[in-house]
PDB file of C-alpha atoms in Angstrom:
ATOM      1  CA  PHE A 156       0.000   0.000   0.000  1.00  0.00           C
ATOM      2  CA  VAL A 157       2.862   2.366   0.800  1.00  0.00           C
ATOM      3  CA  ALA A 158       4.563   1.509  -2.514  1.00  0.00           C
ATOM      4  CA  ALA A 159       1.311   2.227  -4.346  1.00  0.00           C
ATOM      5  CA  THR A 160       0.878   5.662  -2.784  1.00  0.00           C
ATOM      6  CA  PHE A 161       4.328   7.062  -1.891  1.00  0.00           C
ATOM      7  CA  LYS A 162       5.376   9.551  -4.603  1.00  0.00           C
ATOM      8  CA  ARG A 163       2.358   8.259  -6.570  1.00  0.00           C
ATOM      9  CA  GLY A 164       3.953   4.824  -6.761  1.00  0.00           C
ATOM     10  CA  ILE A 165       7.361   3.222  -6.378  1.00  0.00           C
ATOM     11  CA  ALA A 166       8.709  -0.230  -7.239  1.00  0.00           C
ATOM     12  CA  CYS A 167       8.077  -3.029  -4.755  1.00  0.00           C
ATOM     13  CA  ILE A 168       9.535  -6.521  -4.219  1.00  0.00           C
ATOM     14  CA  ASN A 169       7.623  -8.979  -2.035  1.00  0.00           C
ATOM     15  CA  ILE A 170       9.476 -11.577   0.060  1.00  0.00           C
ATOM     16  CA  PRO A 171       6.730 -13.322   2.062  1.00  0.00           C
ATOM     17  CA  THR A 172       7.861 -15.028   5.250  1.00  0.00           C
ATOM     18  CA  SER A 173       4.535 -16.673   6.061  1.00  0.00           C
ATOM     19  CA  LEU A 174       2.558 -19.257   4.111  1.00  0.00           C
ATOM     20  CA  LEU A 175      -0.418 -16.877   4.042  1.00  0.00           C
ATOM     21  CA  GLY A 176       1.752 -14.122   2.599  1.00  0.00           C
ATOM     22  CA  ALA A 177       3.163 -16.442  -0.070  1.00  0.00           C
ATOM     23  CA  VAL A 178      -0.109 -17.883  -1.284  1.00  0.00           C
ATOM     24  CA  ASP A 179      -2.327 -14.834  -0.867  1.00  0.00           C
ATOM     25  CA  ALA A 180      -1.030 -11.327  -0.170  1.00  0.00           C
ATOM     26  CA  ALA A 181       2.281 -11.374  -2.073  1.00  0.00           C
ATOM     27  CA  VAL A 182       0.743 -12.311  -5.422  1.00  0.00           C
ATOM     28  CA  GLY A 183      -1.881 -10.382  -7.329  1.00  0.00           C
ATOM     29  CA  GLY A 184      -1.161  -6.750  -6.575  1.00  0.00           C
ATOM     30  CA  LYS A 185      -3.979  -6.039  -4.114  1.00  0.00           C
ATOM     31  CA  THR A 186      -3.026  -3.765  -1.244  1.00  0.00           C
ATOM     32  CA  GLY A 187      -5.142  -2.559   1.627  1.00  0.00           C
ATOM     33  CA  VAL A 188      -5.385  -1.278   5.155  1.00  0.00           C
ATOM     34  CA  ASN A 189      -8.204  -1.845   7.589  1.00  0.00           C
ATOM     35  CA  PHE A 190     -10.211   1.252   8.503  1.00  0.00           C
ATOM     36  CA  ASP A 191     -12.909   1.909  11.088  1.00  0.00           C
ATOM     37  CA  GLY A 192     -12.985  -1.774  12.069  1.00  0.00           C
ATOM     38  CA  LEU A 193     -13.558  -2.986   8.499  1.00  0.00           C
ATOM     39  CA  LYS A 194     -11.285  -5.162   6.354  1.00  0.00           C
ATOM     40  CA  ASN A 195      -9.293  -3.558   3.533  1.00  0.00           C
ATOM     41  CA  GLU A 196     -11.464  -0.451   3.294  1.00  0.00           C
ATOM     42  CA  ILE A 197      -8.626   1.615   1.810  1.00  0.00           C
ATOM     43  CA  GLY A 198      -6.362   0.202  -0.880  1.00  0.00           C
ATOM     44  CA  ALA A 199      -4.975   0.168  -4.390  1.00  0.00           C
ATOM     45  CA  PHE A 200      -3.720  -2.265  -7.019  1.00  0.00           C
ATOM     46  CA  CYS A 201       0.087  -2.406  -7.053  1.00  0.00           C
ATOM     47  CA  PRO A 202       1.628  -5.598  -8.489  1.00  0.00           C
ATOM     48  CA  ALA A 203       5.086  -6.375  -7.108  1.00  0.00           C
ATOM     49  CA  LYS A 204       7.928  -6.239  -9.617  1.00  0.00           C
ATOM     50  CA  VAL A 205       9.210  -9.542  -8.212  1.00  0.00           C
ATOM     51  CA  VAL A 206       7.925 -12.076  -5.679  1.00  0.00           C
ATOM     52  CA  VAL A 207      10.586 -14.242  -3.999  1.00  0.00           C
ATOM     53  CA  ILE A 208       9.244 -17.304  -2.151  1.00  0.00           C
ATOM     54  CA  ASN A 209      11.570 -19.423  -0.014  1.00  0.00           C
ATOM     55  CA  THR A 210       9.774 -22.196   1.844  1.00  0.00           C
ATOM     56  CA  LYS A 211      12.475 -22.427   4.531  1.00  0.00           C
ATOM     57  CA  PHE A 212      10.707 -19.515   6.206  1.00  0.00           C
ATOM     58  CA  PHE A 213       7.617 -21.675   6.683  1.00  0.00           C
ATOM     59  CA  GLN A 214       9.491 -24.153   8.844  1.00  0.00           C
ATOM     60  CA  THR A 215       9.674 -21.422  11.496  1.00  0.00           C
ATOM     61  CA  LEU A 216       5.888 -20.969  11.642  1.00  0.00           C
ATOM     62  CA  ASP A 217       3.745 -22.225  14.494  1.00  0.00           C
ATOM     63  CA  ARG A 218       0.861 -24.527  13.615  1.00  0.00           C
ATOM     64  CA  GLN A 219      -1.782 -21.779  13.649  1.00  0.00           C
ATOM     65  CA  ASN A 220       0.059 -19.599  11.158  1.00  0.00           C
ATOM     66  CA  LEU A 221       0.747 -22.586   8.923  1.00  0.00           C
ATOM     67  CA  LEU A 222      -2.955 -23.462   8.976  1.00  0.00           C
ATOM     68  CA  SER A 223      -3.893 -19.850   8.276  1.00  0.00           C
ATOM     69  CA  GLY A 224      -2.037 -19.932   4.979  1.00  0.00           C
ATOM     70  CA  TYR A 225      -3.256 -23.427   4.164  1.00  0.00           C
ATOM     71  CA  ALA A 226      -6.879 -22.247   4.230  1.00  0.00           C
ATOM     72  CA  GLU A 227      -6.206 -20.012   1.225  1.00  0.00           C
ATOM     73  CA  MET A 228      -4.576 -22.973  -0.537  1.00  0.00           C
ATOM     74  CA  LEU A 229      -7.706 -25.023   0.145  1.00  0.00           C
ATOM     75  CA  LYS A 230      -9.777 -22.253  -1.420  1.00  0.00           C
ATOM     76  CA  HIS A 231      -7.580 -22.429  -4.526  1.00  0.00           C
ATOM     77  CA  GLY A 232      -8.247 -26.165  -4.624  1.00  0.00           C
ATOM     78  CA  LEU A 233     -11.991 -25.568  -4.571  1.00  0.00           C
ATOM     79  CA  ILE A 234     -11.861 -23.157  -7.517  1.00  0.00           C
ATOM     80  CA  SER A 235      -9.387 -25.162  -9.635  1.00  0.00           C
ATOM     81  CA  SER A 236      -9.681 -28.937  -9.988  1.00  0.00           C
ATOM     82  CA  GLN A 237     -10.887 -32.010  -8.151  1.00  0.00           C
ATOM     83  CA  GLN A 238      -7.373 -33.486  -8.257  1.00  0.00           C
ATOM     84  CA  HIS A 239      -5.769 -30.481  -6.548  1.00  0.00           C
ATOM     85  CA  TRP A 240      -8.635 -30.245  -4.022  1.00  0.00           C
ATOM     86  CA  ALA A 241      -8.190 -33.938  -3.131  1.00  0.00           C
ATOM     87  CA  GLU A 242      -4.407 -33.525  -2.756  1.00  0.00           C
ATOM     88  CA  LEU A 243      -4.960 -30.701  -0.293  1.00  0.00           C
ATOM     89  CA  LEU A 244      -7.503 -32.662   1.750  1.00  0.00           C
ATOM     90  CA  ASN A 245      -5.137 -35.649   1.934  1.00  0.00           C
ATOM     91  CA  PHE A 246      -2.045 -33.656   2.960  1.00  0.00           C
ATOM     92  CA  ASP A 247      -0.894 -34.504   6.503  1.00  0.00           C
ATOM     93  CA  LEU A 248      -0.917 -31.241   8.439  1.00  0.00           C
ATOM     94  CA  ASN A 249       0.128 -33.003  11.644  1.00  0.00           C
ATOM     95  CA  THR A 250       3.481 -34.185  10.264  1.00  0.00           C
ATOM     96  CA  VAL A 251       4.295 -31.631   7.591  1.00  0.00           C
ATOM     97  CA  ASP A 252       6.323 -32.755   4.570  1.00  0.00           C
ATOM     98  CA  TYR A 253       7.784 -29.381   3.549  1.00  0.00           C
ATOM     99  CA  GLN A 254       8.933 -30.650   0.158  1.00  0.00           C
ATOM    100  CA  LYS A 255       5.384 -31.728  -0.671  1.00  0.00           C
ATOM    101  CA  LEU A 256       4.072 -28.469   0.787  1.00  0.00           C
ATOM    102  CA  GLN A 257       6.352 -26.589  -1.609  1.00  0.00           C
ATOM    103  CA  GLU A 258       4.847 -28.480  -4.556  1.00  0.00           C
ATOM    104  CA  LEU A 259       1.304 -27.757  -3.396  1.00  0.00           C
ATOM    105  CA  LEU A 260       2.199 -24.116  -2.825  1.00  0.00           C
ATOM    106  CA  ALA A 261       3.670 -23.754  -6.322  1.00  0.00           C
ATOM    107  CA  ALA A 262       0.435 -25.134  -7.794  1.00  0.00           C
ATOM    108  CA  SER A 263      -1.618 -22.835  -5.593  1.00  0.00           C
ATOM    109  CA  VAL A 264       0.321 -19.699  -6.541  1.00  0.00           C
ATOM    110  CA  SER A 265       0.062 -20.587 -10.239  1.00  0.00           C
ATOM    111  CA  ILE A 266      -3.736 -20.834  -9.908  1.00  0.00           C
ATOM    112  CA  LYS A 267      -3.915 -17.327  -8.480  1.00  0.00           C
ATOM    113  CA  GLU A 268      -1.428 -15.930 -11.014  1.00  0.00           C
ATOM    114  CA  ARG A 269      -3.419 -17.346 -13.920  1.00  0.00           C
ATOM    115  CA  ILE A 270      -6.668 -15.786 -12.683  1.00  0.00           C
ATOM    116  CA  VAL A 271      -5.043 -12.428 -11.885  1.00  0.00           C
ATOM    117  CA  GLN A 272      -3.439 -12.228 -15.330  1.00  0.00           C
ATOM    118  CA  GLU A 273      -6.843 -12.801 -16.892  1.00  0.00           C
ATOM    119  CA  ASP A 274      -8.578 -10.192 -14.722  1.00  0.00           C
ATOM    120  CA  PRO A 275      -6.058  -7.901 -12.954  1.00  0.00           C
ATOM    121  CA  PHE A 276      -8.588  -5.385 -11.595  1.00  0.00           C
ATOM    122  CA  GLU A 277     -11.276  -7.833 -10.404  1.00  0.00           C
ATOM    123  CA  GLN A 278     -13.989  -6.979 -12.905  1.00  0.00           C
ATOM    124  CA  GLY A 279     -14.936 -10.600 -13.527  1.00  0.00           C
ATOM    125  CA  ILE A 280     -13.296 -14.005 -13.033  1.00  0.00           C
ATOM    126  CA  ARG A 281     -10.882 -12.760 -10.343  1.00  0.00           C
ATOM    127  CA  LYS A 282     -13.907 -12.664  -8.037  1.00  0.00           C
ATOM    128  CA  ALA A 283     -13.610 -16.468  -7.985  1.00  0.00           C
ATOM    129  CA  LEU A 284     -10.763 -15.894  -5.514  1.00  0.00           C
ATOM    130  CA  ASN A 285     -13.334 -14.514  -3.074  1.00  0.00           C
ATOM    131  CA  VAL A 286     -14.866 -17.893  -2.209  1.00  0.00           C
ATOM    132  CA  GLY A 287     -15.260 -17.914   1.573  1.00  0.00           C
ATOM    133  CA  HIS A 288     -14.423 -14.235   1.881  1.00  0.00           C
ATOM    134  CA  THR A 289     -17.807 -12.501   2.185  1.00  0.00           C
ATOM    135  CA  ALA A 290     -18.660 -14.464   5.321  1.00  0.00           C
ATOM    136  CA  GLY A 291     -14.987 -14.854   6.284  1.00  0.00           C
ATOM    137  CA  HIS A 292     -14.232 -11.133   6.379  1.00  0.00           C
ATOM    138  CA  ALA A 293     -17.349 -10.633   8.501  1.00  0.00           C
ATOM    139  CA  PHE A 294     -16.111 -13.252  10.980  1.00  0.00           C
ATOM    140  CA  GLU A 295     -12.675 -11.627  10.970  1.00  0.00           C
ATOM    141  CA  SER A 296     -13.969  -8.111  11.653  1.00  0.00           C
ATOM    142  CA  PHE A 297     -16.417  -9.429  14.265  1.00  0.00           C
ATOM    143  CA  SER A 298     -13.636 -11.300  16.068  1.00  0.00           C
ATOM    144  CA  PHE A 299     -11.703  -8.045  16.448  1.00  0.00           C
ATOM    145  CA  GLU A 300     -14.776  -6.302  17.806  1.00  0.00           C
ATOM    146  CA  LYS A 301     -15.120  -9.088  20.371  1.00  0.00           C
ATOM    147  CA  GLN A 302     -11.379  -8.820  21.203  1.00  0.00           C
ATOM    148  CA  THR A 303     -10.873 -12.474  20.256  1.00  0.00           C
ATOM    149  CA  PRO A 304      -9.010 -11.866  16.968  1.00  0.00           C
ATOM    150  CA  LEU A 305      -8.924 -14.573  14.328  1.00  0.00           C
ATOM    151  CA  LEU A 306      -6.036 -15.151  11.970  1.00  0.00           C
ATOM    152  CA  HIS A 307      -7.167 -14.350   8.427  1.00  0.00           C
ATOM    153  CA  GLY A 308      -6.990 -17.942   7.194  1.00  0.00           C
ATOM    154  CA  TYR A 309      -9.092 -19.222  10.086  1.00  0.00           C
ATOM    155  CA  ALA A 310     -11.775 -16.644   9.288  1.00  0.00           C
ATOM    156  CA  ILE A 311     -11.713 -17.703   5.622  1.00  0.00           C
ATOM    157  CA  ALA A 312     -11.974 -21.373   6.620  1.00  0.00           C
ATOM    158  CA  TYR A 313     -15.131 -20.592   8.588  1.00  0.00           C
ATOM    159  CA  GLY A 314     -16.357 -18.491   5.672  1.00  0.00           C
ATOM    160  CA  MET A 315     -15.887 -21.480   3.378  1.00  0.00           C
ATOM    161  CA  ILE A 316     -18.147 -23.579   5.612  1.00  0.00           C
ATOM    162  CA  CYS A 317     -20.837 -20.930   5.238  1.00  0.00           C
ATOM    163  CA  GLU A 318     -20.419 -20.421   1.528  1.00  0.00           C
ATOM    164  CA  LEU A 319     -20.218 -24.121   0.695  1.00  0.00           C
ATOM    165  CA  TYR A 320     -23.611 -24.412   2.364  1.00  0.00           C
ATOM    166  CA  LEU A 321     -24.925 -21.604   0.150  1.00  0.00           C
ATOM    167  CA  SER A 322     -23.307 -23.264  -2.859  1.00  0.00           C
ATOM    168  CA  HIS A 323     -25.076 -26.538  -2.085  1.00  0.00           C
ATOM    169  CA  ARG A 324     -28.361 -24.818  -1.319  1.00  0.00           C
ATOM    170  CA  LEU A 325     -28.417 -22.405  -4.265  1.00  0.00           C
ATOM    171  CA  ALA A 326     -26.056 -23.871  -6.886  1.00  0.00           C
ATOM    172  CA  ARG A 327     -26.279 -27.632  -6.213  1.00  0.00           C
ATOM    173  CA  PHE A 328     -22.662 -28.024  -5.134  1.00  0.00           C
ATOM    174  CA  PRO A 329     -22.302 -31.785  -4.416  1.00  0.00           C
ATOM    175  CA  ALA A 330     -23.196 -32.651  -0.828  1.00  0.00           C
ATOM    176  CA  ASP A 331     -20.406 -35.227  -0.459  1.00  0.00           C
ATOM    177  CA  LYS A 332     -17.709 -32.715  -1.437  1.00  0.00           C
ATOM    178  CA  MET A 333     -19.239 -30.137   0.875  1.00  0.00           C
ATOM    179  CA  ARG A 334     -19.172 -32.591   3.782  1.00  0.00           C
ATOM    180  CA  GLN A 335     -15.583 -33.686   3.091  1.00  0.00           C
ATOM    181  CA  THR A 336     -14.341 -30.107   2.987  1.00  0.00           C
ATOM    182  CA  ILE A 337     -16.250 -29.044   6.088  1.00  0.00           C
ATOM    183  CA  ARG A 338     -14.973 -32.090   7.991  1.00  0.00           C
ATOM    184  CA  PHE A 339     -11.400 -31.161   7.087  1.00  0.00           C
ATOM    185  CA  ILE A 340     -11.934 -27.577   8.268  1.00  0.00           C
ATOM    186  CA  ARG A 341     -13.661 -28.617  11.483  1.00  0.00           C
ATOM    187  CA  ASP A 342     -10.945 -31.179  12.312  1.00  0.00           C
ATOM    188  CA  HIS A 343      -8.077 -28.706  11.812  1.00  0.00           C
ATOM    189  CA  TYR A 344      -9.538 -25.280  12.544  1.00  0.00           C
ATOM    190  CA  GLY A 345     -12.300 -25.934  15.067  1.00  0.00           C
ATOM    191  CA  LEU A 346     -15.098 -23.358  14.990  1.00  0.00           C
ATOM    192  CA  PHE A 347     -15.404 -19.721  15.983  1.00  0.00           C
ATOM    193  CA  PRO A 348     -18.325 -19.497  18.433  1.00  0.00           C
ATOM    194  CA  ILE A 349     -21.264 -17.268  17.511  1.00  0.00           C
ATOM    195  CA  SER A 350     -24.870 -17.102  18.702  1.00  0.00           C
ATOM    196  CA  CYS A 351     -28.080 -16.042  16.979  1.00  0.00           C
ATOM    197  CA  VAL A 352     -27.750 -12.719  18.804  1.00  0.00           C
ATOM    198  CA  ASP A 353     -24.691 -12.030  16.623  1.00  0.00           C
ATOM    199  CA  TYR A 354     -26.478 -12.533  13.298  1.00  0.00           C
ATOM    200  CA  PRO A 355     -27.571  -8.902  12.718  1.00  0.00           C
ATOM    201  CA  ARG A 356     -24.040  -7.609  13.265  1.00  0.00           C
ATOM    202  CA  LEU A 357     -22.526 -10.273  11.010  1.00  0.00           C
ATOM    203  CA  CYS A 358     -25.044  -9.415   8.278  1.00  0.00           C
ATOM    204  CA  GLU A 359     -24.205  -5.734   8.688  1.00  0.00           C
ATOM    205  CA  LEU A 360     -20.504  -6.489   8.286  1.00  0.00           C
ATOM    206  CA  MET A 361     -21.218  -8.521   5.146  1.00  0.00           C
ATOM    207  CA  LYS A 362     -22.989  -5.497   3.662  1.00  0.00           C
ATOM    208  CA  HIS A 363     -19.639  -3.662   3.700  1.00  0.00           C
ATOM    209  CA  ASP A 364     -18.012  -6.247   1.419  1.00  0.00           C
ATOM    210  CA  LYS A 365     -16.492  -4.680  -1.714  1.00  0.00           C
ATOM    211  CA  LYS A 366     -18.231  -7.180  -4.040  1.00  0.00           C
ATOM    212  CA  ASN A 367     -21.644  -5.833  -3.132  1.00  0.00           C
ATOM    213  CA  GLU A 368     -23.716  -3.820  -5.593  1.00  0.00           C
ATOM    214  CA  SER A 369     -26.931  -1.797  -5.145  1.00  0.00           C
ATOM    215  CA  GLY A 370     -27.189  -2.656  -1.461  1.00  0.00           C
ATOM    216  CA  ASN A 371     -27.280  -6.429  -2.084  1.00  0.00           C
ATOM    217  CA  ILE A 372     -24.970  -8.923  -0.381  1.00  0.00           C
ATOM    218  CA  ASN A 373     -23.034 -10.757  -3.103  1.00  0.00           C
ATOM    219  CA  PHE A 374     -21.157 -14.035  -2.805  1.00  0.00           C
ATOM    220  CA  THR A 375     -18.926 -16.123  -5.030  1.00  0.00           C
ATOM    221  CA  LEU A 376     -20.485 -19.590  -4.982  1.00  0.00           C
ATOM    222  CA  LEU A 377     -19.521 -22.931  -6.504  1.00  0.00           C
ATOM    223  CA  ALA A 378     -21.643 -25.159  -8.715  1.00  0.00           C
ATOM    224  CA  ASP A 379     -18.863 -27.739  -8.422  1.00  0.00           C
ATOM    225  CA  ILE A 380     -15.135 -27.808  -7.810  1.00  0.00           C
ATOM    226  CA  GLY A 381     -13.583 -25.577 -10.458  1.00  0.00           C
ATOM    227  CA  ASN A 382     -16.920 -24.015 -11.423  1.00  0.00           C
ATOM    228  CA  ALA A 383     -17.263 -20.653  -9.663  1.00  0.00           C
ATOM    229  CA  LEU A 384     -20.349 -18.444  -9.957  1.00  0.00           C
ATOM    230  CA  ILE A 385     -19.583 -14.778  -9.281  1.00  0.00           C
ATOM    231  CA  ASN A 386     -21.939 -11.951  -8.243  1.00  0.00           C
ATOM    232  CA  GLN A 387     -24.491 -14.222  -6.599  1.00  0.00           C
ATOM    233  CA  THR A 388     -26.964 -12.133  -4.603  1.00  0.00           C
ATOM    234  CA  VAL A 389     -28.262 -13.872  -1.485  1.00  0.00           C
ATOM    235  CA  GLU A 390     -31.269 -12.754   0.573  1.00  0.00           C
ATOM    236  CA  GLU A 391     -30.781 -12.023   4.252  1.00  0.00           C
ATOM    237  CA  LYS A 392     -33.125 -14.815   5.370  1.00  0.00           C
ATOM    238  CA  THR A 393     -30.936 -17.316   3.490  1.00  0.00           C
ATOM    239  CA  ILE A 394     -27.843 -15.815   5.123  1.00  0.00           C
ATOM    240  CA  VAL A 395     -29.484 -16.458   8.497  1.00  0.00           C
ATOM    241  CA  GLU A 396     -30.009 -20.104   7.441  1.00  0.00           C
ATOM    242  CA  MET A 397     -26.322 -20.188   6.452  1.00  0.00           C
ATOM    243  CA  LEU A 398     -25.274 -18.975   9.911  1.00  0.00           C
ATOM    244  CA  ASP A 399     -27.568 -21.577  11.506  1.00  0.00           C
ATOM    245  CA  PHE A 400     -25.844 -24.255   9.430  1.00  0.00           C
ATOM    246  CA  TYR A 401     -22.425 -22.957  10.472  1.00  0.00           C
ATOM    247  CA  ARG A 402     -23.321 -23.159  14.163  1.00  0.00           C
ATOM    248  CA  GLU A 403     -24.762 -26.660  13.778  1.00  0.00           C
ATOM    249  CA  SER A 404     -21.721 -27.909  11.885  1.00  0.00           C
TER     250      SER A 404
END
């Protein structure tokens, strides 16, 4: 963000030292700062001149920060291919093979790069990268309000539970793949506790999402793995059902 704005823009090289940074923030040119309790309210597009990824950094991460980055990789699996999705679900996160992780990461980064090259300013297909993020950003902002802050990837993992439910309910995403993915998330990430009293605030936070148009709450949903549906407007009563499903899961 500083490189995008200082002297109206200077060159920038990204050297991510976390898995989340490598798979998400370092690639794609999006910059942003949180403002007034909301995620990425101020920002600009500023692609790095070079991105240098060295996986030795990731061996220094604690389990939570490793999992935070892995959630974004899982999202890339959902929007790419059944083979890559299955590889991610079968990867042993309890005894990490860093060589295999490097291979999965390279595939994950290439998925994002391909989409960003096709749509650098998020006018169309790049919105596929937002799977899990409408609900996830709401969870993330809400967790800061409650002074129980979530790591970004954890919030996105919980957002994926919500949005896979919507995908199944509204776009016929296969129930077996939904259950497998949710089981993986639940087993590794647990759940962020919410109650029905929190629903109005969560819905309000979702209304601030940048994908929204004309006051509607928009989601990126999946008809199947690798088949993303962007700009899907969802009514508030269905969002309440989604939050019920999340709590029951």
